[in-house]
GROMACS .gro file of C-alpha atoms in nm:
model
  397
    1MET     CA    1   9.283  13.377  11.373
    2SER     CA    2   9.523  13.243  11.634
    3PRO     CA    3   9.801  13.000  11.532
    4GLU     CA    4   9.625  12.713  11.712
    5SER     CA    5   9.296  12.788  11.537
    6LYS     CA    6   9.475  12.811  11.203
    7LYS     CA    7   9.634  12.469  11.256
    8LEU     CA    8   9.298  12.317  11.347
    9PHE     CA    9   9.137  12.479  11.044
   10ASN     CA   10   9.407  12.336  10.815
   11ILE     CA   11   9.367  11.988  10.964
   12ILE     CA   12   8.992  11.998  10.905
   13ILE     CA   13   9.036  12.118  10.546
   14LEU     CA   14   9.296  11.849  10.475
   15GLY     CA   15   9.072  11.581  10.624
   16VAL     CA   16   8.768  11.684  10.421
   17ALA     CA   17   8.973  11.726  10.100
   18PHE     CA   18   9.134  11.384  10.126
   19MET     CA   19   8.799  11.231  10.223
   20PHE     CA   20   8.645  11.355   9.897
   21MET     CA   21   8.945  11.259   9.683
   22PHE     CA   22   8.992  10.909   9.817
   23THR     CA   23   8.621  10.835   9.843
   24ALA     CA   24   8.612  10.886   9.466
   25PHE     CA   25   8.942  10.710   9.390
   26GLN     CA   26   8.890  10.407   9.617
   27THR     CA   27   8.538  10.360   9.481
   28CYS     CA   28   8.676  10.378   9.130
   29GLY     CA   29   8.953  10.129   9.206
   30ASN     CA   30   8.712   9.890   9.374
   31VAL     CA   31   8.490   9.857   9.067
   32ALA     CA   32   8.748   9.921   8.793
   33GLN     CA   33   8.809   9.560   8.690
   34THR     CA   34   8.439   9.474   8.687
   35VAL     CA   35   8.347   9.785   8.486
   36ILE     CA   36   8.630   9.732   8.238
   37ARG     CA   37   8.537   9.368   8.182
   38SER     CA   38   8.191   9.485   8.077
   39LEU     CA   39   8.351   9.723   7.825
   40ASN     CA   40   8.590   9.474   7.664
   41SER     CA   41   8.316   9.356   7.430
   42THR     CA   42   8.331   9.701   7.266
   43ASP     CA   43   8.621   9.887   7.100
   44PHE     CA   44   8.777   9.934   7.442
   45HIS     CA   45   9.027   9.674   7.560
   46GLY     CA   46   9.193   9.713   7.897
   47SER     CA   47   9.241   9.568   8.243
   48GLY     CA   48   9.163   9.729   8.576
   49TYR     CA   49   9.441   9.523   8.735
   50THR     CA   50   9.695   9.646   8.478
   51SER     CA   51   9.578  10.005   8.524
   52MET     CA   52   9.622   9.988   8.901
   53ALA     CA   53   9.961   9.819   8.854
   54ILE     CA   54  10.071  10.115   8.640
   55ILE     CA   55   9.940  10.361   8.900
   56TYR     CA   56  10.125  10.203   9.190
   57GLY     CA   57  10.436  10.129   8.984
   58VAL     CA   58  10.479  10.493   8.885
   59PHE     CA   59  10.371  10.596   9.234
   60SER     CA   60  10.649  10.387   9.388
   61ALA     CA   61  10.918  10.555   9.179
   62SER     CA   62  10.767  10.898   9.239
   63ASN     CA   63  10.782  10.858   9.615
   64LEU     CA   64  11.161  10.877   9.620
   65ILE     CA   65  11.153  11.222   9.461
   66THR     CA   66  10.839  11.344   9.637
   67PRO     CA   67  11.024  11.512   9.927
   68SER     CA   68  11.237  11.696   9.671
   69VAL     CA   69  10.933  11.816   9.474
   70VAL     CA   70  10.757  11.934   9.789
   71ALA     CA   71  11.072  12.117   9.897
   72ILE     CA   72  11.071  12.313   9.569
   73VAL     CA   73  10.703  12.387   9.493
   74GLY     CA   74  10.556  12.355   9.842
   75PRO     CA   75  10.296  12.117   9.984
   76GLN     CA   76   9.985  12.310   9.880
   77LEU     CA   77  10.064  12.320   9.509
   78SER     CA   78  10.188  11.959   9.519
   79MET     CA   79   9.860  11.836   9.666
   80PHE     CA   80   9.654  12.039   9.420
   81ALA     CA   81   9.842  11.896   9.121
   82SER     CA   82   9.804  11.545   9.259
   83GLY     CA   83   9.431  11.599   9.304
   84LEU     CA   84   9.397  11.699   8.939
   85PHE     CA   85   9.563  11.376   8.827
   86TYR     CA   86   9.334  11.171   9.052
   87SER     CA   87   9.034  11.346   8.900
   88MET     CA   88   9.169  11.294   8.547
   89TYR     CA   89   9.199  10.919   8.602
   90ILE     CA   90   8.843  10.892   8.732
   91ALA     CA   91   8.711  11.106   8.444
   92VAL     CA   92   8.857  10.862   8.190
   93PHE     CA   93   8.585  10.612   8.288
   94ILE     CA   94   8.314  10.850   8.164
   95GLN     CA   95   8.412  10.770   7.804
   96PRO     CA   96   8.705  10.527   7.818
   97PHE     CA   97   8.957  10.470   7.541
   98THR     CA   98   9.243  10.224   7.584
   99TRP     CA   99   9.521  10.480   7.524
  100SER     CA  100   9.371  10.747   7.750
  101PHE     CA  101   9.293  10.492   8.022
  102TYR     CA  102   9.653  10.374   8.058
  103THR     CA  103   9.797  10.723   8.002
  104ALA     CA  104   9.585  10.859   8.286
  105SER     CA  105   9.712  10.574   8.501
  106VAL     CA  106  10.070  10.690   8.441
  107PHE     CA  107   9.991  11.051   8.528
  108LEU     CA  108   9.803  10.948   8.840
  109GLY     CA  109  10.108  10.759   8.963
  110VAL     CA  110  10.303  11.075   8.934
  111ALA     CA  111  10.083  11.229   9.161
  112ALA     CA  112   7.581   9.863   8.474
  113ALA     CA  113   7.422  10.033   8.176
  114GLU     CA  114   7.613  10.286   7.969
  115SER     CA  115   7.423  10.587   8.104
  116ASP     CA  116   7.447  10.460   8.462
  117ARG     CA  117   7.824  10.418   8.434
  118ARG     CA  118   7.867  10.771   8.303
  119THR     CA  119   7.648  10.916   8.577
  120VAL     CA  120   7.844  10.736   8.848
  121PHE     CA  121   8.187  10.840   8.720
  122ILE     CA  122   8.081  11.197   8.650
  123ALA     CA  123   7.971  11.217   9.014
  124LEU     CA  124   8.299  11.064   9.134
  125THR     CA  125   8.499  11.309   8.921
  126VAL     CA  126   8.310  11.605   9.066
  127ILE     CA  127   8.367  11.477   9.420
  128SER     CA  128   8.740  11.439   9.352
  129LEU     CA  129   8.766  11.788   9.201
  130LEU     CA  130   8.581  11.935   9.497
  131GLY     CA  131   8.837  11.784   9.731
  132THR     CA  132   9.118  11.917   9.512
  133VAL     CA  133   8.987  12.274   9.517
  134LEU     CA  134   8.967  12.265   9.897
  135PHE     CA  135   9.347  12.261   9.914
  136PHE     CA  136   9.342  12.632   9.823
  137LEU     CA  137   9.168  12.706  10.153
  138ILE     CA  138   9.472  12.596  10.353
  139ARG     CA  139   9.623  12.892  10.537
  140LYS     CA  140   9.994  12.934  10.581
  141PRO     CA  141  10.108  12.970  10.942
  142ALA     CA  142  10.235  13.314  11.037
  143SER     CA  143  10.614  13.332  11.031
  144GLU     CA  144  10.777  13.431  11.356
  145ASN     CA  145  10.984  13.748  11.357
  146ILE     CA  146  11.309  13.644  11.521
  147LEU     CA  147  11.502  13.931  11.368
  148GLY     CA  148  11.412  14.295  11.411
  149GLU     CA  149  11.212  14.479  11.151
  150ASP     CA  150  11.519  14.658  11.016
  151GLU     CA  151  11.715  14.336  10.983
  152VAL     CA  152  11.426  14.172  10.801
  153SER     CA  153  11.402  14.453  10.547
  154ASP     CA  154  11.782  14.465  10.500
  155ASP     CA  155  11.806  14.092  10.433
  156GLN     CA  156  11.496  14.066  10.214
  157ASP     CA  157  11.681  14.090   9.882
  158LEU     CA  158  11.940  13.838   9.999
  159GLU     CA  159  11.670  13.586  10.094
  160VAL     CA  160  11.498  13.622   9.758
  161SER     CA  161  11.822  13.571   9.566
  162GLU     CA  162  11.918  13.266   9.771
  163SER     CA  163  11.573  13.109   9.765
  164PRO     CA  164  11.617  12.898   9.447
  165ARG     CA  165  11.955  12.772   9.568
  166ASN     CA  166  11.813  12.688   9.911
  167ASN     CA  167  11.521  12.503   9.757
  168LEU     CA  168  11.753  12.300   9.535
  169THR     CA  169  11.972  12.213   9.833
  170LYS     CA  170  11.669  12.101  10.032
  171ALA     CA  171  11.552  11.888   9.741
  172VAL     CA  172  11.889  11.714   9.702
  173ASP     CA  173  11.921  11.661  10.078
  174ALA     CA  174  11.571  11.510  10.099
  175PHE     CA  175  11.650  11.271   9.814
  176LYS     CA  176  11.979  11.164   9.973
  177LYS     CA  177  11.808  11.101  10.306
  178SER     CA  178  11.550  10.880  10.138
  179LEU     CA  179  11.822  10.671   9.973
  180LYS     CA  180  12.021  10.638  10.297
  181LEU     CA  181  11.714  10.530  10.491
  182CYS     CA  182  11.647  10.248  10.244
  183VAL     CA  183  11.952  10.052  10.363
  184THR     CA  184  11.926  10.103  10.740
  185LYS     CA  185  11.856   9.794  10.950
  186GLU     CA  186  11.528   9.923  11.091
  187MET     CA  187  11.391  10.030  10.755
  188LEU     CA  188  11.488   9.699  10.590
  189LEU     CA  189  11.303   9.509  10.862
  190LEU     CA  190  10.999   9.736  10.841
  191SER     CA  191  11.005   9.703  10.461
  192ILE     CA  192  10.892   9.340  10.494
  193THR     CA  193  10.590   9.454  10.695
  194THR     CA  194  10.531   9.738  10.451
  195ALA     CA  195  10.551   9.497  10.157
  196TYR     CA  196  10.273   9.292  10.314
  197THR     CA  197  10.053   9.602  10.350
  198GLY     CA  198  10.103   9.664   9.978
  199LEU     CA  199   9.989   9.312   9.888
  200GLU     CA  200   9.682   9.320  10.110
  201LEU     CA  201   9.600   9.674   9.995
  202THR     CA  202   9.580   9.539   9.641
  203PHE     CA  203   9.365   9.250   9.752
  204PHE     CA  204   9.098   9.436   9.949
  205SER     CA  205   9.089   9.747   9.726
  206GLY     CA  206   9.073   9.582   9.385
  207VAL     CA  207   9.082   9.203   9.377
  208TYR     CA  208   8.835   9.092   9.642
  209GLY     CA  209   8.550   9.310   9.516
  210THR     CA  210   8.607   9.167   9.168
  211CYS     CA  211   8.592   8.814   9.314
  212ILE     CA  212   8.258   8.884   9.479
  213GLY     CA  213   8.117   9.032   9.159
  214ALA     CA  214   8.224   8.724   8.961
  215VAL     CA  215   8.046   8.459   9.171
  216SER     CA  216   7.740   8.358   8.970
  217ARG     CA  217   7.597   8.170   9.269
  218PHE     CA  218   7.526   8.508   9.434
  219GLY     CA  219   7.259   8.565   9.170
  220ALA     CA  220   7.142   8.907   9.054
  221GLU     CA  221   7.297   9.075   9.359
  222GLU     CA  222   7.655   8.980   9.272
  223LYS     CA  223   7.748   9.323   9.128
  224SER     CA  224   7.571   9.522   9.399
  225LEU     CA  225   7.765   9.327   9.661
  226ILE     CA  226   8.084   9.495   9.539
  227GLY     CA  227   7.966   9.827   9.682
  228LEU     CA  228   7.855   9.663  10.005
  229SER     CA  229   8.197   9.497  10.031
  230GLY     CA  230   8.369   9.836   9.997
  231ILE     CA  231   8.147   9.980  10.270
  232SER     CA  232   8.231   9.689  10.501
  233VAL     CA  233   8.604   9.741  10.441
  234GLY     CA  234   8.557  10.108  10.529
  235VAL     CA  235   8.369  10.024  10.849
  236GLY     CA  236   8.653   9.796  10.955
  237GLU     CA  237   8.910  10.064  10.877
  238ILE     CA  238   8.721  10.330  11.072
  239LEU     CA  239   8.663  10.104  11.372
  240GLY     CA  240   9.024   9.989  11.385
  241GLY     CA  241   9.172  10.331  11.318
  242SER     CA  242   8.969  10.504  11.587
  243LEU     CA  243   9.008  10.224  11.841
  244PHE     CA  244   9.381  10.161  11.803
  245GLY     CA  245   9.456  10.528  11.746
  246LEU     CA  246   9.306  10.611  12.085
  247LEU     CA  247   9.463  10.310  12.257
  248SER     CA  248   9.809  10.400  12.132
  249LYS     CA  249   9.813  10.706  12.361
  250ASN     CA  250   9.791  10.492  12.673
  251ASN     CA  251   9.921  10.155  12.556
  252ARG     CA  252  10.160  10.005  12.809
  253PHE     CA  253  10.205   9.689  12.601
  254GLY     CA  254  10.353   9.857  12.294
  255ARG     CA  255  10.258   9.809  11.930
  256ASN     CA  256  10.317   9.435  11.896
  257PRO     CA  257   9.978   9.316  12.033
  258VAL     CA  258   9.791   9.532  11.782
  259VAL     CA  259  10.001   9.403  11.491
  260LEU     CA  260   9.953   9.045  11.613
  261LEU     CA  261   9.577   9.106  11.627
  262GLY     CA  262   9.587   9.239  11.270
  263THR     CA  263   9.775   8.929  11.154
  264LEU     CA  264   9.527   8.692  11.319
  265VAL     CA  265   9.228   8.885  11.184
  266HIS     CA  266   9.371   8.875  10.831
  267PHE     CA  267   9.458   8.506  10.850
  268VAL     CA  268   9.103   8.424  10.959
  269ALA     CA  269   8.972   8.635  10.668
  270PHE     CA  270   9.204   8.461  10.420
  271TYR     CA  271   9.094   8.117  10.540
  272LEU     CA  272   8.725   8.205  10.512
  273ILE     CA  273   8.780   8.356  10.164
  274PHE     CA  274   8.969   8.042  10.060
  275LEU     CA  275   8.670   7.830  10.163
  276ASN     CA  276   8.397   8.066  10.038
  277MET     CA  277   8.527   8.185   9.698
  278PRO     CA  278   8.593   7.988   9.376
  279ALA     CA  279   8.962   7.972   9.286
  280ASP     CA  280   8.912   8.134   8.945
  281ALA     CA  281   8.708   8.430   9.075
  282PRO     CA  282   8.985   8.694   9.028
  283ILE     CA  283   9.028   8.612   8.658
  284ALA     CA  284   8.671   8.510   8.569
  285PRO     CA  285   8.520   8.644   8.244
  286LEU     CA  286   8.235   8.895   8.223
  287GLU     CA  287   7.977   8.620   8.260
  288GLY     CA  288   8.123   8.526   8.599
  289THR     CA  289   8.222   8.184   8.726
  290ASP     CA  290   8.006   7.884   8.805
  291SER     CA  291   8.292   7.702   8.977
  292SER     CA  292   8.229   7.568   9.324
  293ALA     CA  293   8.415   7.672   9.637
  294TYR     CA  294   8.502   7.437   9.924
  295ILE     CA  295   8.179   7.539  10.095
  296LYS     CA  296   7.857   7.683   9.955
  297SER     CA  297   7.940   8.045   9.872
  298SER     CA  298   7.774   8.274  10.124
  299LYS     CA  299   7.707   8.646  10.077
  300GLU     CA  300   7.716   8.701  10.452
  301VAL     CA  301   8.058   8.537  10.488
  302ALA     CA  302   8.189   8.736  10.191
  303ILE     CA  303   8.083   9.069  10.343
  304PHE     CA  304   8.210   8.968  10.688
  305CYS     CA  305   8.550   8.895  10.532
  306SER     CA  306   8.549   9.246  10.383
  307PHE     CA  307   8.505   9.386  10.733
  308LEU     CA  308   8.792   9.169  10.863
  309LEU     CA  309   9.020   9.285  10.581
  310GLY     CA  310   8.957   9.649  10.669
  311LEU     CA  311   8.999   9.589  11.042
  312GLY     CA  312   9.328   9.403  10.995
  313ASP     CA  313   9.462   9.667  10.758
  314SER     CA  314   9.394   9.940  11.014
  315CYS     CA  315   9.592   9.742  11.274
  316PHE     CA  316   9.900   9.735  11.051
  317ASN     CA  317   9.878  10.090  10.922
  318THR     CA  318   9.820  10.262  11.255
  319GLN     CA  319  10.117  10.086  11.413
  320LEU     CA  320  10.348  10.123  11.114
  321LEU     CA  321  10.279  10.495  11.088
  322SER     CA  322  10.319  10.530  11.464
  323MET     CA  323  10.653  10.349  11.450
  324LEU     CA  324  10.785  10.561  11.163
  325GLY     CA  325  10.668  10.884  11.322
  326PHE     CA  326  10.842  10.791  11.647
  327LEU     CA  327  11.164  10.661  11.493
  328TYR     CA  328  11.209  10.959  11.262
  329SER     CA  329  11.025  11.234  11.444
  330GLU     CA  330  11.283  11.501  11.359
  331ASP     CA  331  11.258  11.450  10.983
  332SER     CA  332  10.975  11.217  10.889
  333ALA     CA  333  10.926  11.302  10.518
  334PRO     CA  334  11.208  11.076  10.384
  335ALA     CA  335  11.096  10.789  10.608
  336PHE     CA  336  10.735  10.809  10.489
  337ALA     CA  337  10.857  10.839  10.130
  338VAL     CA  338  11.044  10.508  10.165
  339PHE     CA  339  10.738  10.354  10.332
  340LYS     CA  340  10.512  10.455  10.042
  341PHE     CA  341  10.777  10.350   9.789
  342VAL     CA  342  10.791   9.993   9.920
  343GLN     CA  343  10.416   9.969   9.971
  344SER     CA  344  10.337  10.103   9.625
  345ILE     CA  345  10.584   9.885   9.436
  346CYS     CA  346  10.447   9.574   9.608
  347ALA     CA  347  10.091   9.686   9.530
  348ALA     CA  348  10.193   9.730   9.165
  349VAL     CA  349  10.340   9.379   9.151
  350ALA     CA  350  10.029   9.238   9.317
  351PHE     CA  351   9.792   9.407   9.071
  352PHE     CA  352  10.005   9.273   8.785
  353TYR     CA  353  10.000   8.909   8.899
  354SER     CA  354   9.628   8.936   8.978
  355ASN     CA  355   9.572   8.911   8.601
  356TYR     CA  356   9.708   8.556   8.607
  357LEU     CA  357   9.715   8.394   8.953
  358LEU     CA  358   9.424   8.196   9.093
  359LEU     CA  359   9.280   8.304   9.427
  360HIS     CA  360   9.450   8.044   9.647
  361TRP     CA  361   9.798   8.139   9.521
  362GLN     CA  362   9.731   8.504   9.596
  363LEU     CA  363   9.616   8.416   9.947
  364LEU     CA  364   9.924   8.199  10.002
  365LEU     CA  365  10.157   8.485   9.908
  366MET     CA  366   9.984   8.716  10.154
  367VAL     CA  367  10.006   8.459  10.433
  368ILE     CA  368  10.382   8.418  10.378
  369PHE     CA  369  10.451   8.792  10.369
  370GLY     CA  370  10.214   8.852  10.660
  371PHE     CA  371  10.393   8.597  10.879
  372PHE     CA  372  10.745   8.727  10.815
  373GLY     CA  373  10.627   9.089  10.815
  374THR     CA  374  10.485   9.043  11.164
  375LEU     CA  375  10.810   8.891  11.291
  376SER     CA  376  11.018   9.173  11.143
  377PHE     CA  377  10.792   9.435  11.304
  378PHE     CA  378  10.829   9.258  11.638
  379ALA     CA  379  11.209   9.274  11.602
  380VAL     CA  380  11.209   9.651  11.549
  381GLU     CA  381  10.966   9.710  11.837
  382TRP     CA  382  11.170   9.494  12.075
  383GLU     CA  383  11.492   9.675  11.985
  384ALA     CA  384  11.322  10.010  12.029
  385ALA     CA  385  11.186   9.907  12.369
  386ALA     CA  386  11.532   9.788  12.479
  387ILE     CA  387  11.690  10.119  12.383
  388ILE     CA  388  11.422  10.312  12.571
  389ALA     CA  389  11.481  10.093  12.876
  390ARG     CA  390  11.850  10.184  12.864
  391GLY     CA  391  11.754  10.552  12.862
  392SER     CA  392  11.877  10.615  12.507
  393ASP     CA  393  11.700  10.827  12.250
  394TYR     CA  394  11.441  10.626  12.060
  395GLY     CA  395  11.521  10.809  11.740
  396SER     CA  396  11.882  10.695  11.753
  397ILE     CA  397  11.813  10.338  11.644
   0.00000   0.00000   0.00000
């Protein structure tokens, strides 16, 4: 197999593996609070919001050391271990106990009727494990022989003896780079935008589906609408990701218009949700809420808002990832580690306060962070464009 074919093969395997893993995990996260509320009348007592807060809290701290871990054990083994923890968390829902539920949440950060619930989560666990096993199909690229055959054989023992020391040095260097990047001007500005993506990630992946499932006015379909909401979010993500991913190759206007579009789409969604959903929907009991919204709660509006949330999220993520990849093209791992650190810690905070805050306060927080996050992204993009215009290296800012 040629090097180009091997790269394409690895990309396909990675795509399929992550598709399986995150299909299972995102589905699990979307229904976690609703499922757990139905179990709290038994010996089990827990909170889906608290569980997700633990996941993202531990995840945020882990991101700072992730480049170091990958430098030591390699990406393939790292992804396989992470996949096992994802699968373990999902499997806990098959027969949940409070201690195992929260313990699995910690480990994951580091990396209807009773029978119906078990069937669903067994299927999700199998899907996640299937994606995890696929990581073993990744093929290592052939190393190029720069030295002659004799030199390679002569230096083989030296390379083996120095390997542990080299790995440790790489790990320390990666950790230091992550810490240094945290305090640079560009990363501090982008951190505001990243913080907003963490808050809205929490909202569309865990809170909004719970809100829909708690509205008694939706009748018998209220719980089934949670799945339809998740599908609509996915459609918005796919549409936005494919559209703005392709446009970014030939975009003469830069990244700012796409981010502005994402902000406007999200603000429209927040306003419609504010009007359409009861204020106590995120913290409603198992029986749901009979409270009235500002307008008559509409299923169609609720699902349309799910689509807008996914579309707006894709606007922010495609442009943020594009910006980071361009700014730090020579060594992107520390930059993406900082990005995931900020996003995850904000997601953890958001899942924690979702146990207590009414819907309108959560929406207000996202509007504030979304506004200032958009401005901070504009500032970085304008500075980058000015440096390019002067003929300087983009990666030097």
